[in-house]
């Protein structure tokens, strides 16, 4: 007998969206609090985080930040003025590569500490809950990416090296052709430097295999 609850409950999807929105608000507020003492804005902090260990071009950085080239250029200009980023000659004469300076590495460390409060909360979930949440997040991220709502992410499920459910071992059913190793859902990556996009057809086939085994 749940008619009372059925009558007063909003659809689950709406409450999940509301929950994500609340977390998003906290993240935005904490981003300012965390990035502020490091002397950078949240966008600059994100740029530092993306450049950490991965020098890249201005266009590449803009794409990964999901902002226009002009916005990325403004952020980078300020970071260069602060001595946190240097511009070096790129692969060809007209291109430049952005690289963190030692001071930039330090500031990136300081500015990236702000999600600590969130990781603490996530760690209260047990390993099964964490893995289920990771899979759900990957599904959301893939949908947002396909709809053009977020820039392309370097995730396993769109990678040409991803072979889902090709091993009998239920703990490690997937295979990464790049590393040539089996792996499990708990290893699914959200930002892999080796990721290379599969063709749309290959992505669709891999996604069908990945999700059909999930719902079976
Ligand atoms: S190369 Fe990286 S993104 Fe691609 S399947 Fe392997 S671990 Fe995942």
Short mmCIF file of C-alpha atoms and ligand atoms in Angstrom, two decimals:
data_model
loop_
_atom_site.label_atom_id
_atom_site.label_comp_id
_atom_site.label_asym_id
_atom_site.label_seq_id
_atom_site.Cartn_x
_atom_site.Cartn_y
_atom_site.Cartn_z
CA UNK A 1 0.00 0.00 0.00
CA UNK A 2 2.06 2.92 -1.23
CA UNK A 3 -0.65 5.05 -2.84
CA UNK A 4 0.10 7.88 -0.42
CA UNK A 5 3.78 7.96 -1.33
CA UNK A 6 3.01 7.44 -5.02
CA UNK A 7 0.73 10.47 -4.90
CA UNK A 8 3.23 12.77 -3.21
CA UNK A 9 6.46 11.56 -4.88
CA UNK A 10 7.99 13.39 -7.80
CA UNK A 11 9.38 11.14 -10.55
CA UNK A 12 12.69 9.54 -9.49
CA UNK A 13 14.51 11.13 -12.45
CA UNK A 14 13.48 14.58 -11.22
CA UNK A 15 14.75 13.90 -7.71
CA UNK A 16 18.04 12.50 -9.03
CA UNK A 17 18.42 15.65 -11.14
CA UNK A 18 17.65 17.77 -8.10
CA UNK A 19 20.27 15.87 -6.06
CA UNK A 20 22.90 16.35 -8.77
CA UNK A 21 22.00 20.02 -8.95
CA UNK A 22 22.51 20.41 -5.19
CA UNK A 23 25.94 18.75 -5.44
CA UNK A 24 26.74 21.02 -8.40
CA UNK A 25 25.90 24.11 -6.34
CA UNK A 26 28.17 22.97 -3.52
CA UNK A 27 30.96 22.21 -5.99
CA UNK A 28 30.71 25.67 -7.55
CA UNK A 29 30.81 27.32 -4.17
CA UNK A 30 33.74 25.17 -2.98
CA UNK A 31 35.55 25.73 -6.30
CA UNK A 32 35.66 29.46 -5.54
CA UNK A 33 36.70 28.84 -1.94
CA UNK A 34 39.45 26.39 -2.99
CA UNK A 35 40.73 28.22 -6.03
CA UNK A 36 40.60 31.64 -4.35
CA UNK A 37 43.43 31.07 -1.84
CA UNK A 38 45.54 29.62 -4.66
CA UNK A 39 45.07 32.97 -6.44
CA UNK A 40 43.24 31.62 -9.48
CA UNK A 41 39.65 31.44 -10.70
CA UNK A 42 37.89 28.07 -11.02
CA UNK A 43 38.41 28.13 -14.81
CA UNK A 44 42.12 28.85 -14.36
CA UNK A 45 42.28 26.07 -11.72
CA UNK A 46 40.67 23.66 -14.19
CA UNK A 47 43.19 24.69 -16.86
CA UNK A 48 46.06 24.03 -14.45
CA UNK A 49 44.58 20.65 -13.56
CA UNK A 50 44.24 19.68 -17.23
CA UNK A 51 47.79 20.79 -18.00
CA UNK A 52 49.27 18.86 -15.11
CA UNK A 53 51.58 16.29 -16.67
CA UNK A 54 49.99 16.88 -20.08
CA UNK A 55 51.30 19.82 -22.07
CA UNK A 56 48.79 20.72 -24.75
CA UNK A 57 47.89 23.29 -27.38
CA UNK A 58 45.53 26.21 -26.70
CA UNK A 59 42.89 24.63 -28.95
CA UNK A 60 43.23 21.30 -27.15
CA UNK A 61 42.88 23.01 -23.79
CA UNK A 62 39.80 24.97 -24.91
CA UNK A 63 38.17 21.76 -26.16
CA UNK A 64 38.86 19.96 -22.89
CA UNK A 65 37.58 22.89 -20.84
CA UNK A 66 34.49 23.16 -23.03
CA UNK A 67 35.03 26.90 -23.54
CA UNK A 68 35.72 29.10 -26.56
CA UNK A 69 39.27 29.67 -27.78
CA UNK A 70 38.95 33.30 -26.64
CA UNK A 71 37.99 32.30 -23.08
CA UNK A 72 40.81 29.75 -22.91
CA UNK A 73 43.22 32.34 -24.30
CA UNK A 74 42.21 34.84 -21.56
CA UNK A 75 42.68 32.23 -18.83
CA UNK A 76 46.03 31.14 -20.24
CA UNK A 77 47.21 34.75 -20.67
CA UNK A 78 46.60 35.38 -16.97
CA UNK A 79 48.33 32.13 -15.98
CA UNK A 80 51.35 33.08 -18.13
CA UNK A 81 51.47 36.53 -16.48
CA UNK A 82 51.41 34.85 -13.07
CA UNK A 83 54.34 32.64 -14.08
CA UNK A 84 52.26 29.46 -13.73
CA UNK A 85 52.26 28.46 -17.42
CA UNK A 86 54.79 28.88 -20.21
CA UNK A 87 54.22 28.83 -23.93
CA UNK A 88 56.71 26.73 -25.89
CA UNK A 89 57.06 26.14 -29.64
CA UNK A 90 54.59 23.49 -30.76
CA UNK A 91 54.76 20.74 -33.34
CA UNK A 92 54.80 23.27 -36.19
CA UNK A 93 55.99 26.87 -36.52
CA UNK A 94 52.59 28.46 -35.86
CA UNK A 95 51.52 26.35 -32.90
CA UNK A 96 52.41 26.67 -29.23
CA UNK A 97 52.39 24.11 -26.47
CA UNK A 98 51.29 25.14 -22.98
CA UNK A 99 53.23 23.70 -20.09
CA UNK A 100 53.06 24.20 -16.31
CA UNK A 101 56.00 25.84 -14.57
CA UNK A 102 57.11 24.43 -11.17
CA UNK A 103 55.02 27.22 -9.56
CA UNK A 104 52.10 26.15 -11.75
CA UNK A 105 52.47 22.55 -10.52
CA UNK A 106 52.32 23.78 -6.92
CA UNK A 107 49.27 25.97 -7.56
CA UNK A 108 47.56 23.11 -9.42
CA UNK A 109 48.07 20.94 -6.31
CA UNK A 110 46.62 23.65 -4.03
CA UNK A 111 43.69 24.44 -6.30
CA UNK A 112 42.75 20.79 -6.84
CA UNK A 113 42.34 20.12 -3.14
CA UNK A 114 38.83 21.52 -3.09
CA UNK A 115 36.96 18.33 -4.08
CA UNK A 116 38.44 16.59 -1.00
CA UNK A 117 35.20 17.07 0.90
CA UNK A 118 33.35 15.27 -1.90
CA UNK A 119 35.75 12.33 -2.14
CA UNK A 120 35.36 11.90 1.62
CA UNK A 121 31.60 11.60 1.15
CA UNK A 122 31.99 9.21 -1.80
CA UNK A 123 34.26 6.99 0.29
CA UNK A 124 31.37 6.38 2.69
CA UNK A 125 29.83 4.25 -0.11
CA UNK A 126 30.96 0.63 -0.15
CA UNK A 127 32.91 -0.69 -3.14
CA UNK A 128 29.80 -2.10 -4.86
CA UNK A 129 27.98 1.21 -4.48
CA UNK A 130 31.01 3.13 -5.76
CA UNK A 131 31.30 0.89 -8.84
CA UNK A 132 27.55 1.15 -9.55
CA UNK A 133 27.81 4.93 -9.25
CA UNK A 134 30.83 4.98 -11.57
CA UNK A 135 28.86 3.08 -14.20
CA UNK A 136 25.89 5.41 -13.81
CA UNK A 137 28.14 8.47 -14.09
CA UNK A 138 29.74 7.05 -17.23
CA UNK A 139 26.30 6.60 -18.76
CA UNK A 140 25.39 10.20 -17.92
CA UNK A 141 28.71 11.56 -19.19
CA UNK A 142 28.38 9.64 -22.46
CA UNK A 143 24.85 10.98 -22.99
CA UNK A 144 25.89 14.57 -22.18
CA UNK A 145 28.83 14.17 -24.55
CA UNK A 146 26.66 12.79 -27.35
CA UNK A 147 24.21 15.67 -26.91
CA UNK A 148 27.05 18.19 -27.11
CA UNK A 149 26.43 19.39 -23.56
CA UNK A 150 30.00 18.67 -22.40
CA UNK A 151 33.25 18.47 -24.37
CA UNK A 152 34.51 15.01 -25.40
CA UNK A 153 35.90 13.12 -22.43
CA UNK A 154 38.66 10.55 -22.55
CA UNK A 155 36.55 7.66 -21.26
CA UNK A 156 36.88 3.92 -21.84
CA UNK A 157 33.43 3.42 -23.33
CA UNK A 158 34.22 5.56 -26.39
CA UNK A 159 37.76 4.24 -26.81
CA UNK A 160 38.84 2.12 -29.75
CA UNK A 161 40.86 -0.06 -27.38
CA UNK A 162 37.81 -0.94 -25.25
CA UNK A 163 36.49 -4.50 -25.63
CA UNK A 164 33.59 -4.99 -23.20
CA UNK A 165 32.64 -8.43 -21.89
CA UNK A 166 35.13 -10.53 -23.81
CA UNK A 167 36.41 -12.47 -20.76
CA UNK A 168 34.60 -15.07 -18.66
CA UNK A 169 36.02 -13.64 -15.43
CA UNK A 170 33.07 -11.69 -13.98
CA UNK A 171 35.40 -9.47 -11.93
CA UNK A 172 37.46 -8.51 -14.99
CA UNK A 173 35.29 -9.10 -18.07
CA UNK A 174 36.57 -6.24 -20.28
CA UNK A 175 39.80 -5.95 -22.23
CA UNK A 176 41.98 -2.95 -23.01
CA UNK A 177 43.78 -3.54 -26.29
CA UNK A 178 46.22 -0.72 -25.53
CA UNK A 179 47.43 -2.23 -22.24
CA UNK A 180 46.56 -5.73 -23.45
CA UNK A 181 45.02 -6.54 -20.08
CA UNK A 182 41.64 -7.58 -18.78
CA UNK A 183 39.88 -5.18 -16.44
CA UNK A 184 36.64 -4.71 -14.54
CA UNK A 185 34.03 -2.02 -14.06
CA UNK A 186 35.95 -0.70 -11.06
CA UNK A 187 38.82 0.16 -13.42
CA UNK A 188 36.73 2.10 -15.98
CA UNK A 189 38.55 5.37 -16.63
CA UNK A 190 37.13 8.87 -16.95
CA UNK A 191 40.31 10.57 -18.15
CA UNK A 192 42.77 8.21 -19.83
CA UNK A 193 45.76 9.73 -21.63
CA UNK A 194 45.86 6.77 -24.02
CA UNK A 195 42.19 7.00 -24.99
CA UNK A 196 41.57 7.22 -28.74
CA UNK A 197 38.03 7.62 -30.05
CA UNK A 198 36.54 4.60 -31.79
CA UNK A 199 34.45 5.13 -34.90
CA UNK A 200 30.77 5.95 -34.18
CA UNK A 201 29.78 2.44 -35.33
CA UNK A 202 32.37 0.78 -33.10
CA UNK A 203 31.32 2.96 -30.16
CA UNK A 204 27.69 2.00 -30.64
CA UNK A 205 28.47 -1.71 -30.82
CA UNK A 206 30.68 -1.55 -27.72
CA UNK A 207 28.03 0.43 -25.84
CA UNK A 208 25.32 -2.10 -26.71
CA UNK A 209 27.48 -4.96 -25.48
CA UNK A 210 28.47 -3.03 -22.35
CA UNK A 211 24.91 -2.07 -21.36
CA UNK A 212 23.12 -5.27 -22.39
CA UNK A 213 25.38 -7.33 -20.14
CA UNK A 214 24.75 -4.74 -17.41
CA UNK A 215 20.98 -5.07 -17.58
CA UNK A 216 20.97 -8.87 -18.13
S1 LIG B 1 43.32 2.89 -23.55
FE1 LIG B 1 42.54 3.89 -21.67
S2 LIG B 1 40.47 4.59 -22.24
FE2 LIG B 1 41.10 3.06 -23.76
S3 LIG B 1 40.22 1.11 -22.99
FE3 LIG B 1 42.37 1.27 -22.29
S4 LIG B 1 42.21 2.16 -20.22
FE4 LIG B 1 40.25 2.57 -21.26
#
